[in-house]
């Protein structure tokens, strides 16, 4: 399967028709590149730093937005993973959504909220992501800060995931460089799975972002890596044969399961 990851420039973030139009253009670009799955950052609509009011307004429109996005998925034949605020009763959730042609949508709500900004805007999710099939791969979802806890990726790996999609909005810092360059590849390596980490770059009115989006293989080596600045489309062909050597050399999951069953 060919995966298209889009690192987006936060200075161009938008909601409403402008945001949907931009996503449509990205989906068509993914199709032209031969991708079967497109991956966008956290809160791709309306933008991570849009503020609590705009996030709630977008969450209220989420059913309409999701219907429009499902039309794009049907039109292009490309599955789509992205971040979007959604409502759960009166609560606003920071969600990752996976849309697949002619399949039921998948929603995961971020469980680990980062900082005062998120805690003021969102309620935390409680459920582990479903693991579902996309082009022969078993796929799970996390959002940004979630991936920094080893338990979250491990529980998806134990549930059978071999690809984890992480929409993110990583603020720029020295620590963020370590997260993107070292921690994210480690999560892929220690679970012998593919991990896609789609970040913003540039700045909006509230934050400056790290960039350094990446698609990482089961051996912890990036298959594609973006820079710190500039919107980019990363492409990587995910080959199931890539699981064999890492899982044979470091069978962490097998050892863990053997101890549990013993």
Short mmCIF file of C-alpha atoms in Angstrom, two decimals:
data_model
loop_
_atom_site.label_atom_id
_atom_site.label_comp_id
_atom_site.label_asym_id
_atom_site.label_seq_id
_atom_site.Cartn_x
_atom_site.Cartn_y
_atom_site.Cartn_z
CA UNK A 1 0.00 0.00 0.00
CA UNK A 2 1.21 3.48 -0.83
CA UNK A 3 0.69 6.01 1.97
CA UNK A 4 0.61 9.78 1.35
CA UNK A 5 1.33 11.87 4.44
CA UNK A 6 0.67 15.60 4.22
CA UNK A 7 2.63 17.98 6.45
CA UNK A 8 0.58 21.19 6.38
CA UNK A 9 1.58 24.82 6.95
CA UNK A 10 -0.37 26.21 9.89
CA UNK A 11 -0.37 29.70 8.41
CA UNK A 12 -2.77 28.34 5.75
CA UNK A 13 -5.06 26.44 8.14
CA UNK A 14 -8.74 26.99 7.50
CA UNK A 15 -12.16 25.66 8.36
CA UNK A 16 -15.39 25.79 6.39
CA UNK A 17 -15.43 25.62 2.61
CA UNK A 18 -11.82 26.77 2.27
CA UNK A 19 -10.60 23.95 4.49
CA UNK A 20 -12.72 21.34 2.76
CA UNK A 21 -11.56 22.58 -0.62
CA UNK A 22 -7.93 22.25 0.43
CA UNK A 23 -8.48 18.70 1.66
CA UNK A 24 -10.15 17.86 -1.65
CA UNK A 25 -7.06 19.06 -3.50
CA UNK A 26 -4.81 16.99 -1.24
CA UNK A 27 -6.93 13.88 -1.77
CA UNK A 28 -6.72 14.29 -5.53
CA UNK A 29 -2.95 14.76 -5.27
CA UNK A 30 -2.74 11.53 -3.24
CA UNK A 31 -4.75 9.70 -5.92
CA UNK A 32 -2.50 11.06 -8.68
CA UNK A 33 0.53 9.81 -6.71
CA UNK A 34 -0.97 6.32 -6.57
CA UNK A 35 -1.69 6.37 -2.83
CA UNK A 36 -4.41 4.27 -1.23
CA UNK A 37 -4.37 6.18 2.07
CA UNK A 38 -3.89 9.89 2.84
CA UNK A 39 -2.89 11.08 6.32
CA UNK A 40 -3.33 14.68 7.57
CA UNK A 41 -2.43 16.37 10.90
CA UNK A 42 -4.30 16.86 14.16
CA UNK A 43 -7.34 19.13 13.83
CA UNK A 44 -6.77 19.45 10.09
CA UNK A 45 -10.08 21.31 10.19
CA UNK A 46 -10.20 24.13 11.33
CA UNK A 47 -6.51 24.17 12.41
CA UNK A 48 -4.99 23.29 15.77
CA UNK A 49 -4.59 26.87 17.02
CA UNK A 50 -8.00 28.10 15.88
CA UNK A 51 -9.20 28.51 19.49
CA UNK A 52 -11.92 26.91 21.61
CA UNK A 53 -14.83 28.75 19.99
CA UNK A 54 -13.85 27.80 16.43
CA UNK A 55 -13.14 24.23 17.52
CA UNK A 56 -16.59 23.90 19.10
CA UNK A 57 -18.25 25.42 16.02
CA UNK A 58 -16.46 22.90 13.82
CA UNK A 59 -17.43 20.07 16.17
CA UNK A 60 -21.07 21.09 15.85
CA UNK A 61 -20.74 20.82 12.06
CA UNK A 62 -18.81 17.53 12.21
CA UNK A 63 -21.66 15.33 10.86
CA UNK A 64 -21.94 17.51 7.74
CA UNK A 65 -18.15 17.73 7.39
CA UNK A 66 -17.74 13.97 7.69
CA UNK A 67 -20.41 13.40 5.03
CA UNK A 68 -18.51 15.74 2.68
CA UNK A 69 -15.22 13.98 3.43
CA UNK A 70 -16.81 10.59 2.79
CA UNK A 71 -17.90 11.91 -0.61
CA UNK A 72 -14.25 12.82 -1.31
CA UNK A 73 -13.13 9.34 -0.27
CA UNK A 74 -15.72 7.79 -2.57
CA UNK A 75 -14.74 10.13 -5.43
CA UNK A 76 -10.99 9.49 -5.17
CA UNK A 77 -10.98 5.91 -3.93
CA UNK A 78 -8.38 6.98 -1.34
CA UNK A 79 -8.89 6.31 2.37
CA UNK A 80 -8.40 9.34 4.65
CA UNK A 81 -7.12 9.74 8.20
CA UNK A 82 -7.18 13.19 9.81
CA UNK A 83 -7.85 15.09 13.01
CA UNK A 84 -11.24 16.74 13.56
CA UNK A 85 -13.15 18.06 16.60
CA UNK A 86 -16.40 16.21 17.22
CA UNK A 87 -19.21 16.40 19.77
CA UNK A 88 -20.09 13.69 22.27
CA UNK A 89 -23.20 14.98 23.99
CA UNK A 90 -22.11 18.44 25.07
CA UNK A 91 -18.41 17.58 25.19
CA UNK A 92 -15.94 18.45 22.43
CA UNK A 93 -13.48 15.66 21.63
CA UNK A 94 -10.16 15.94 19.80
CA UNK A 95 -10.65 13.05 17.40
CA UNK A 96 -8.77 11.10 14.77
CA UNK A 97 -11.07 9.90 12.01
CA UNK A 98 -10.42 7.15 9.48
CA UNK A 99 -12.66 7.07 6.40
CA UNK A 100 -12.50 4.18 3.92
CA UNK A 101 -14.36 3.67 0.64
CA UNK A 102 -17.64 1.84 1.27
CA UNK A 103 -16.70 1.03 4.87
CA UNK A 104 -17.90 2.24 8.26
CA UNK A 105 -16.04 5.28 9.60
CA UNK A 106 -13.66 4.86 12.54
CA UNK A 107 -13.37 7.46 15.30
CA UNK A 108 -10.84 7.65 18.12
CA UNK A 109 -10.89 10.42 20.75
CA UNK A 110 -7.55 11.64 22.16
CA UNK A 111 -7.11 10.30 25.70
CA UNK A 112 -4.08 12.33 26.83
CA UNK A 113 -4.77 16.05 26.47
CA UNK A 114 -1.68 18.25 26.29
CA UNK A 115 -1.46 21.53 28.20
CA UNK A 116 -3.94 24.13 29.33
CA UNK A 117 -5.04 24.96 25.76
CA UNK A 118 -6.36 21.44 25.11
CA UNK A 119 -7.78 20.96 28.59
CA UNK A 120 -9.82 24.15 28.16
CA UNK A 121 -11.10 23.17 24.70
CA UNK A 122 -11.66 19.40 24.94
CA UNK A 123 -12.82 16.53 27.07
CA UNK A 124 -10.55 13.47 27.13
CA UNK A 125 -11.56 10.28 25.37
CA UNK A 126 -11.66 6.98 27.23
CA UNK A 127 -11.65 4.17 24.64
CA UNK A 128 -8.80 2.45 22.82
CA UNK A 129 -8.88 2.85 19.04
CA UNK A 130 -10.52 0.09 17.03
CA UNK A 131 -8.10 -1.82 14.80
CA UNK A 132 -9.49 -2.11 11.28
CA UNK A 133 -8.35 -3.21 7.83
CA UNK A 134 -7.03 -0.89 5.11
CA UNK A 135 -5.57 -2.50 1.97
CA UNK A 136 -4.48 -5.59 3.86
CA UNK A 137 -3.00 -3.71 6.83
CA UNK A 138 -4.46 -3.69 10.34
CA UNK A 139 -4.66 -0.01 11.31
CA UNK A 140 -5.09 1.78 14.65
CA UNK A 141 -5.30 5.48 15.55
CA UNK A 142 -3.71 7.77 18.14
CA UNK A 143 -3.53 11.56 18.42
CA UNK A 144 -0.32 13.51 19.10
CA UNK A 145 0.56 13.31 22.84
CA UNK A 146 -0.97 9.80 23.01
CA UNK A 147 1.97 8.31 21.10
CA UNK A 148 4.46 9.55 23.69
CA UNK A 149 3.15 6.96 26.16
CA UNK A 150 4.58 3.53 25.30
CA UNK A 151 1.47 1.77 26.56
CA UNK A 152 -0.78 3.30 23.88
CA UNK A 153 1.14 1.90 20.92
CA UNK A 154 1.73 -1.40 22.68
CA UNK A 155 -1.99 -1.94 23.31
CA UNK A 156 -2.69 -1.40 19.59
CA UNK A 157 0.12 -3.79 18.66
CA UNK A 158 -1.30 -6.40 21.04
CA UNK A 159 -4.69 -5.89 19.36
CA UNK A 160 -3.09 -6.79 16.02
CA UNK A 161 -2.23 -3.39 14.54
CA UNK A 162 0.64 -3.31 12.09
CA UNK A 163 0.17 0.38 11.14
CA UNK A 164 -0.55 3.22 13.59
CA UNK A 165 -1.66 6.59 12.21
CA UNK A 166 -0.94 9.61 14.42
CA UNK A 167 -2.29 13.03 13.44
CA UNK A 168 -0.26 15.52 15.52
CA UNK A 169 0.33 19.20 16.25
CA UNK A 170 3.77 19.14 17.86
CA UNK A 171 4.83 22.60 19.14
CA UNK A 172 8.37 23.62 18.21
CA UNK A 173 11.04 22.96 20.88
CA UNK A 174 14.25 21.04 21.47
CA UNK A 175 12.18 18.34 23.18
CA UNK A 176 9.88 18.19 20.17
CA UNK A 177 12.83 17.44 17.90
CA UNK A 178 13.69 14.48 20.12
CA UNK A 179 10.08 13.27 20.02
CA UNK A 180 9.90 13.43 16.24
CA UNK A 181 13.39 12.11 15.47
CA UNK A 182 13.90 9.56 18.25
CA UNK A 183 10.77 8.73 20.26
CA UNK A 184 8.44 8.15 17.29
CA UNK A 185 10.89 5.78 15.53
CA UNK A 186 11.38 3.96 18.84
CA UNK A 187 7.62 3.36 19.12
CA UNK A 188 7.69 1.74 15.67
CA UNK A 189 10.80 -0.33 16.49
CA UNK A 190 9.69 -1.63 19.90
CA UNK A 191 6.37 -2.83 18.42
CA UNK A 192 7.66 -3.92 14.98
CA UNK A 193 5.02 -1.91 13.12
CA UNK A 194 4.68 0.97 10.68
CA UNK A 195 3.95 4.36 12.25
CA UNK A 196 2.84 7.49 10.38
CA UNK A 197 3.24 10.83 12.21
CA UNK A 198 1.61 13.78 10.41
CA UNK A 199 2.48 17.20 11.85
CA UNK A 200 1.91 20.86 11.12
CA UNK A 201 4.77 23.21 10.30
CA UNK A 202 4.98 27.01 10.36
CA UNK A 203 2.83 29.01 12.77
CA UNK A 204 -0.73 30.15 13.41
CA UNK A 205 -1.90 32.83 15.83
CA UNK A 206 -1.33 30.57 18.84
CA UNK A 207 1.57 28.18 18.18
CA UNK A 208 4.68 27.49 16.10
CA UNK A 209 5.00 23.84 15.04
CA UNK A 210 7.94 21.48 14.73
CA UNK A 211 7.31 19.81 11.37
CA UNK A 212 9.49 16.69 11.00
CA UNK A 213 6.54 14.52 9.99
CA UNK A 214 7.59 10.95 9.22
CA UNK A 215 6.55 7.54 7.98
CA UNK A 216 8.59 4.96 9.93
CA UNK A 217 9.12 1.29 9.20
CA UNK A 218 8.98 -1.65 11.63
CA UNK A 219 12.77 -1.47 11.98
CA UNK A 220 12.52 2.10 13.32
CA UNK A 221 14.05 3.60 10.17
CA UNK A 222 12.09 6.44 8.48
CA UNK A 223 10.83 5.57 5.03
CA UNK A 224 10.12 9.27 4.45
CA UNK A 225 10.83 12.33 6.62
CA UNK A 226 9.77 15.97 6.22
CA UNK A 227 11.82 18.97 7.21
CA UNK A 228 11.08 21.46 9.98
CA UNK A 229 9.65 24.05 7.59
CA UNK A 230 7.40 23.86 4.57
CA UNK A 231 4.33 21.90 3.55
CA UNK A 232 5.21 18.53 2.02
CA UNK A 233 3.65 15.35 0.70
CA UNK A 234 5.58 12.29 1.86
CA UNK A 235 5.07 9.02 -0.01
CA UNK A 236 6.01 5.56 1.21
CA UNK A 237 5.19 2.08 -0.04
CA UNK A 238 4.37 -0.13 2.94
CA UNK A 239 5.56 -3.68 2.23
CA UNK A 240 4.31 -6.50 4.49
CA UNK A 241 7.65 -8.25 3.98
CA UNK A 242 9.23 -5.48 6.09
CA UNK A 243 7.82 -7.10 9.25
CA UNK A 244 9.86 -10.29 8.93
CA UNK A 245 13.39 -9.24 9.92
CA UNK A 246 12.51 -6.93 12.85
CA UNK A 247 10.05 -9.43 14.32
CA UNK A 248 12.55 -12.27 13.98
CA UNK A 249 15.40 -10.28 15.54
CA UNK A 250 13.46 -8.63 18.39
CA UNK A 251 10.21 -10.47 19.03
CA UNK A 252 9.10 -8.20 21.87
CA UNK A 253 5.41 -8.90 21.47
CA UNK A 254 5.94 -12.64 21.20
CA UNK A 255 8.04 -12.70 24.36
CA UNK A 256 5.48 -10.60 26.24
CA UNK A 257 2.59 -12.81 25.17
CA UNK A 258 4.51 -15.98 26.03
CA UNK A 259 5.16 -14.73 29.56
CA UNK A 260 1.51 -13.74 29.99
CA UNK A 261 0.26 -17.12 28.83
CA UNK A 262 2.86 -18.97 30.94
#
